Coordinates of C-alpha atoms in Angstrom, one line a residue:
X1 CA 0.0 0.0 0.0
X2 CA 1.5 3.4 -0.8
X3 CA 2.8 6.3 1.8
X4 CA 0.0 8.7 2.7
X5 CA 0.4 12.3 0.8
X6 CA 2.4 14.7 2.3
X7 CA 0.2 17.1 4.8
X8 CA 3.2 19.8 5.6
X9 CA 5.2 21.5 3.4
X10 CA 9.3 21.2 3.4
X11 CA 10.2 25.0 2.6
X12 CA 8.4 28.2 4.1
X13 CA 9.4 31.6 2.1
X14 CA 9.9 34.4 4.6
X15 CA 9.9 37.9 3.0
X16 CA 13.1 39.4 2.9
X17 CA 11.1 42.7 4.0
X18 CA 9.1 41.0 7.5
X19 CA 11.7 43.1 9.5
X20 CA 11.1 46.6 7.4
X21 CA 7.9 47.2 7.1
X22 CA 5.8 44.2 8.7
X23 CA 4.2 46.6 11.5
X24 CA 2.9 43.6 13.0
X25 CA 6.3 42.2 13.8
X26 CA 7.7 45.9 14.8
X27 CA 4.8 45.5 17.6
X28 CA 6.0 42.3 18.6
X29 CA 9.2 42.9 18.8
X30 CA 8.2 46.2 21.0
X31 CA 6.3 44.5 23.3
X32 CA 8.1 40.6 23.6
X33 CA 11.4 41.1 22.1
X34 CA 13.2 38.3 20.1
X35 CA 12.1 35.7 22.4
X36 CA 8.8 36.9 21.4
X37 CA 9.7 36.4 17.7
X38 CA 11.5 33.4 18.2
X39 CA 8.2 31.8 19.9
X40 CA 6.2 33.2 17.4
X41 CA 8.8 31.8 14.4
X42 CA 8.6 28.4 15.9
X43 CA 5.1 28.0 16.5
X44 CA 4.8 29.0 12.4
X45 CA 7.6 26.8 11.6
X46 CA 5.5 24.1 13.5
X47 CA 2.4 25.0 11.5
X48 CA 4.4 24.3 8.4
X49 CA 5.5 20.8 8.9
X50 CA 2.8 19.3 10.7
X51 CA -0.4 20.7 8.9
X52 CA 0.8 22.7 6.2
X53 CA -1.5 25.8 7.3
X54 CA -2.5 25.4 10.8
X55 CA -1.2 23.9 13.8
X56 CA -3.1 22.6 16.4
X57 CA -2.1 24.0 19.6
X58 CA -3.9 25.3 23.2
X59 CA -2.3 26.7 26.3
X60 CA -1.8 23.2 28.0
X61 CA 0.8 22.8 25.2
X62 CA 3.1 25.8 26.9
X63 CA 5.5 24.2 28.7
X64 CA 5.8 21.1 25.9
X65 CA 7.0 24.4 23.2
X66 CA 8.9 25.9 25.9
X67 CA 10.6 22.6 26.5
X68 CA 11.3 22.1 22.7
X69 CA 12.7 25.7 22.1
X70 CA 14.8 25.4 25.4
X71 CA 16.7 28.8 25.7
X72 CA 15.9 29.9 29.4
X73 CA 12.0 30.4 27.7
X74 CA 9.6 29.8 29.9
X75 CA 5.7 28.2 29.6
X76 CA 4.6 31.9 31.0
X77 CA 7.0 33.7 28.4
X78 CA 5.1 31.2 25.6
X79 CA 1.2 31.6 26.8
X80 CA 1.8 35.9 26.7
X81 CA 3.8 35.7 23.6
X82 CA 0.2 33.8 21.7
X83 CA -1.8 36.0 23.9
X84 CA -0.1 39.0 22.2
X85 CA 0.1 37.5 18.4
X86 CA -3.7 36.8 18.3
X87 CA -3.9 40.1 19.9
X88 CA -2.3 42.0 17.0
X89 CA -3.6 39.1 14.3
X90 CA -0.5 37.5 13.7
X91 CA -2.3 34.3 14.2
X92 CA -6.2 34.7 13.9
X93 CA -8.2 34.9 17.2
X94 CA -11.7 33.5 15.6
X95 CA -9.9 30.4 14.2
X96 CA -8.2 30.0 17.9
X97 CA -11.1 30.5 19.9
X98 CA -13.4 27.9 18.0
X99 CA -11.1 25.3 16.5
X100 CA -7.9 25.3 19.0
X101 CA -5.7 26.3 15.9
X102 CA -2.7 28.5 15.2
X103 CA -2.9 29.9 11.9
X104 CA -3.2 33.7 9.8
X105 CA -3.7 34.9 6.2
X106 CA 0.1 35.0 6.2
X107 CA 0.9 31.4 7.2
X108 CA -2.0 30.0 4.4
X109 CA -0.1 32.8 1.7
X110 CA 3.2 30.8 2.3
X111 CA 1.6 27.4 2.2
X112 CA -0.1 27.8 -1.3
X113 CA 2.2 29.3 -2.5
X114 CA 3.9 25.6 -2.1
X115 CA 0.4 24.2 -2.3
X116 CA -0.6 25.3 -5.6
X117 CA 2.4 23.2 -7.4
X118 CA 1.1 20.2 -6.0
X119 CA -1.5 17.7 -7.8
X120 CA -3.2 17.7 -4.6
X121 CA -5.1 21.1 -3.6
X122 CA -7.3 20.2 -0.7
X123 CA -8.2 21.8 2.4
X124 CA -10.4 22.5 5.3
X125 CA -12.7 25.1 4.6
X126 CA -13.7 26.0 8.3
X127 CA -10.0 26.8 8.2
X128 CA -9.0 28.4 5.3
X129 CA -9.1 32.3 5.3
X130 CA -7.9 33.0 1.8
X131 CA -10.3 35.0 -0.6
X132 CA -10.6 32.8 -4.0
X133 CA -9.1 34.9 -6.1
X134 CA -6.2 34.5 -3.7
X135 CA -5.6 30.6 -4.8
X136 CA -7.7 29.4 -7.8
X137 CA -7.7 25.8 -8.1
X138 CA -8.3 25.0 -4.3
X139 CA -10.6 22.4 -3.0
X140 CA -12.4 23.0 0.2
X141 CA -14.1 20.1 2.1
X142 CA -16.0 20.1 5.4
X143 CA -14.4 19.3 8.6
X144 CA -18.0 17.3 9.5
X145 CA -18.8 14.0 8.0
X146 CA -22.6 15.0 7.4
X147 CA -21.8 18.3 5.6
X148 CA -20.8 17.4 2.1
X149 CA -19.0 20.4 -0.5
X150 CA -20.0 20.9 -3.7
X151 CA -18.8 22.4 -7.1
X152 CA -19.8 25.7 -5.3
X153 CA -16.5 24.8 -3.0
X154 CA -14.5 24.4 -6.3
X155 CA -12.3 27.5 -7.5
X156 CA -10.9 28.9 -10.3
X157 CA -9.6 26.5 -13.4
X158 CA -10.4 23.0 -11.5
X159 CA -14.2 23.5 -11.6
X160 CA -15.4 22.5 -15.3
X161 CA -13.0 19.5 -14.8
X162 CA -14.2 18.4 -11.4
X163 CA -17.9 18.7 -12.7
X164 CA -17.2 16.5 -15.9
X165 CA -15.5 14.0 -14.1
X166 CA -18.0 13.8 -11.9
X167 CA -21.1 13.6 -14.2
X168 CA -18.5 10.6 -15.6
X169 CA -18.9 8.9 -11.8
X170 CA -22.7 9.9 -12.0
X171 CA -23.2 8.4 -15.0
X172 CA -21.3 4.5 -14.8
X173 CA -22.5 1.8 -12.4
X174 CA -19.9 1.7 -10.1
X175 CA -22.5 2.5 -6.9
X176 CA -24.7 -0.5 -7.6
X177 CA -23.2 -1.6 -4.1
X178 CA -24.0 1.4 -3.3
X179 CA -23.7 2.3 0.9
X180 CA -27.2 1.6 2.7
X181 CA -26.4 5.3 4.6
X182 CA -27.3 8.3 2.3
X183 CA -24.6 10.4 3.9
X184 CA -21.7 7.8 3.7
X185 CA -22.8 7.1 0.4
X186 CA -22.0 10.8 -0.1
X187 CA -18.7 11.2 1.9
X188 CA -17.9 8.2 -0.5
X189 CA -18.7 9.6 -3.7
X190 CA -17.2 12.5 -3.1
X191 CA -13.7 11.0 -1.6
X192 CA -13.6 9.1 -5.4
X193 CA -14.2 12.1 -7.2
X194 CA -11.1 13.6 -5.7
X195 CA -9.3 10.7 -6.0
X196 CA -10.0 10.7 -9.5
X197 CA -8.8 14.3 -10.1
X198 CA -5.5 13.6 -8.1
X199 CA -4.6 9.5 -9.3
X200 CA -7.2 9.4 -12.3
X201 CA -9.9 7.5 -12.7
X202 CA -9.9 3.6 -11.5
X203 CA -11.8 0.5 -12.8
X204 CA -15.0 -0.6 -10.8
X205 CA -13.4 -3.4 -9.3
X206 CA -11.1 -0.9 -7.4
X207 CA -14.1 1.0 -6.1
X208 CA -15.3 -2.1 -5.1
X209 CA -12.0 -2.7 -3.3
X210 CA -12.2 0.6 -1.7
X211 CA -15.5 -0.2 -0.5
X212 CA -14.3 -3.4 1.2
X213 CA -11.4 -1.7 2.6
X214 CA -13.8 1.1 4.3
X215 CA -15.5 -1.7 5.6
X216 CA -12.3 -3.4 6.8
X217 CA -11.0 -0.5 8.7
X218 CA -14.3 0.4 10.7
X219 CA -17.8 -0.7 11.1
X220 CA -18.8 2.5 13.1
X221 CA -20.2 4.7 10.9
X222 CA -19.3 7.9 12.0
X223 CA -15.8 6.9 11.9
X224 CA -16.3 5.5 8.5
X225 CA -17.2 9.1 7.3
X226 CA -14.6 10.7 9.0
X227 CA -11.8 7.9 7.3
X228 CA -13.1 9.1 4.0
X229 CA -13.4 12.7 4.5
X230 CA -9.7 12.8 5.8
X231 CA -8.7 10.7 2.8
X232 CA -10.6 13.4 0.8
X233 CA -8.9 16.2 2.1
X234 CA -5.3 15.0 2.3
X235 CA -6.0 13.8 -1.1
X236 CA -5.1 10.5 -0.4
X237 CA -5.0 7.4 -3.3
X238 CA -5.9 4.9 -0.6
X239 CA -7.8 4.7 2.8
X240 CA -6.4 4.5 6.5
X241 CA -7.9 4.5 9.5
X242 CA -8.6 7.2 11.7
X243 CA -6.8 8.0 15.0
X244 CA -8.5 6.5 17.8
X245 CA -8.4 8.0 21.8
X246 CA -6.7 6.0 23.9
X247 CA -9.4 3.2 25.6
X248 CA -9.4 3.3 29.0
X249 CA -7.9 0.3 31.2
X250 CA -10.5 -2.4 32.1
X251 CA -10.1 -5.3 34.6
X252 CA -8.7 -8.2 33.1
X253 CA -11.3 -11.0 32.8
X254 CA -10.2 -14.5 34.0
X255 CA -9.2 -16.4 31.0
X256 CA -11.9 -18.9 29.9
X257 CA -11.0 -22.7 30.2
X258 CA -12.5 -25.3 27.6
X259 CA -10.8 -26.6 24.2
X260 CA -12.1 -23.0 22.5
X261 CA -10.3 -20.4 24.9
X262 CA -7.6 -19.5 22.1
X263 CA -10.6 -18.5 20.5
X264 CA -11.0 -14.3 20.2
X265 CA -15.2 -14.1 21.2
X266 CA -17.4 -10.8 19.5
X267 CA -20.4 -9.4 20.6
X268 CA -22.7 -8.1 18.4
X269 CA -26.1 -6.3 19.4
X270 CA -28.3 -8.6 18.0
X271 CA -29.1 -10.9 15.2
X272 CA -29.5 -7.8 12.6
X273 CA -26.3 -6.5 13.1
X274 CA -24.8 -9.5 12.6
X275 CA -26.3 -9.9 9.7
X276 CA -25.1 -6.5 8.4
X277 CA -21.6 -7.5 9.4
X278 CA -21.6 -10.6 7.6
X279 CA -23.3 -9.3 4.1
X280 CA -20.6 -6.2 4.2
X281 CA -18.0 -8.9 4.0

């Protein structure tokens, strides 16, 4: 199976000007001084190779960035230095406030411009702050499983090519297995129709594959939609599942005695759902 798409970018282009006439640095360098900068750097630099645009970050993560830049800086020094950028809208407050994300006009300027020579173009549109005249060709899909995008989220030179190739998927029998749930059904369409603009188009066995290897990697079905809208946004050729929280500890059940105890048991709800289980197979 082949290497998920890169998410982050390798290079970030820094004007040559950010220390002439930037007055947003000139205030943070006022008010927090190069360690200021330096956090503020980092936390961008962080943005970059993780995400690409954004970085996920909240004020319990102080002391772990403190840590990492080392350099007498402290968690305190870190928390005022963010209070200050979203202050002055080095990184965007809104964004912050409702998502628990570092990110700016700026940082997603630098990322396209890096962005827009890849095959790829995806993103998350409840993150994304770029006007689309600012980076025609981008695809914007929904951070929620049940909200779907449409052509209407397609910009620029991509969007009479997205809609033929997906009157093309409209139009074959490739969904005659088609997903009992309307809305996975959709999350599912939709994750092909990227992945035929980014890998081309693929033979209905393979989407019968892909089908089977949805069904493989969950059989929750909000997890299911949220495997295919990740694939869909990272532009991804092939499916993987999503992260999962950390379970927490049970006691250990006796071990069962008998000629089957090697035996892993399921449970199932009922009858019905193991029905469904064994008719997805």
């Amino acid at each position: 199976m082949a290497g998920r798409p890169k998410q982050g970018i390798d290079y970030s282009g820094w004007s040559v000007d950010i220390f002439d006439g930037d007055k947003k640095i000139d205030k943070l360098l006022d008010a927090k001084g190069w360690k200021g900068f330096g956090i503020y750097f980092f936390l961008c630099q962080r943005a970059y190779k993780v995400n690409g645009y954004f970085y996920e970050w909240g004020y319990d993560d102080c002391a772990t960035t403190a840590r990492r830049m080392g350099g007498g800086i402290s968690s305190g020094t870190v928390k005022e230095t963010v209070d200050y950028c979203l202050q002055v809208d080095l990184f965007d407050k809104g964004l912050f406030d409702r998502w628990g994300i570092l990110t700016s006009r700026g940082i997603q300027r630098r990322f396209w411009a890096v962005l827009s020579e890849r095959r790829s173009k995806t993103v998350y549109g409840e993150y994304w702050l770029l006007k689309p005249e600012e980076c025609k060709g981008l695809v914007k899909v929904s951070l929620f499983s049940d909200v779907q995008p449409t052509n209407d989220d397609v910009q620029g030179t991509n969007e009479d090519s997205l809609y033929r190739k997906e009157s093309k998927v409209k139009k074959s029998n490739v969904y005659k297995g088609a997903f009992s749930d309307s809305s996975l059904e959709s999350a599912f369409q939709f994750y092909l129709l990227v992945r035929s603009q980014n890998w081309g188009e693929i033979s209905d066995e393979q989407v019968n594959a892909l089908r089977e290897d949805l069904l493989s990697l969950s059989s929750d079905l909000a997890e299911q939609k949220a495997i295919l809208n990740k694939a869909a946004a990272g532009g991804w050729k092939n499916l993987y599942p999503v992260q999962s929280k950390r379970r927490p500890k049970t006691k250990k059940q006796p071990e069962k005695q008998g000629k089957f105890k090697n035996f892993e048991e399921r449970e199932y709800e009922d009858m019905t759902d193991l029905t469904r289980k064994l008719m997805q197979r």
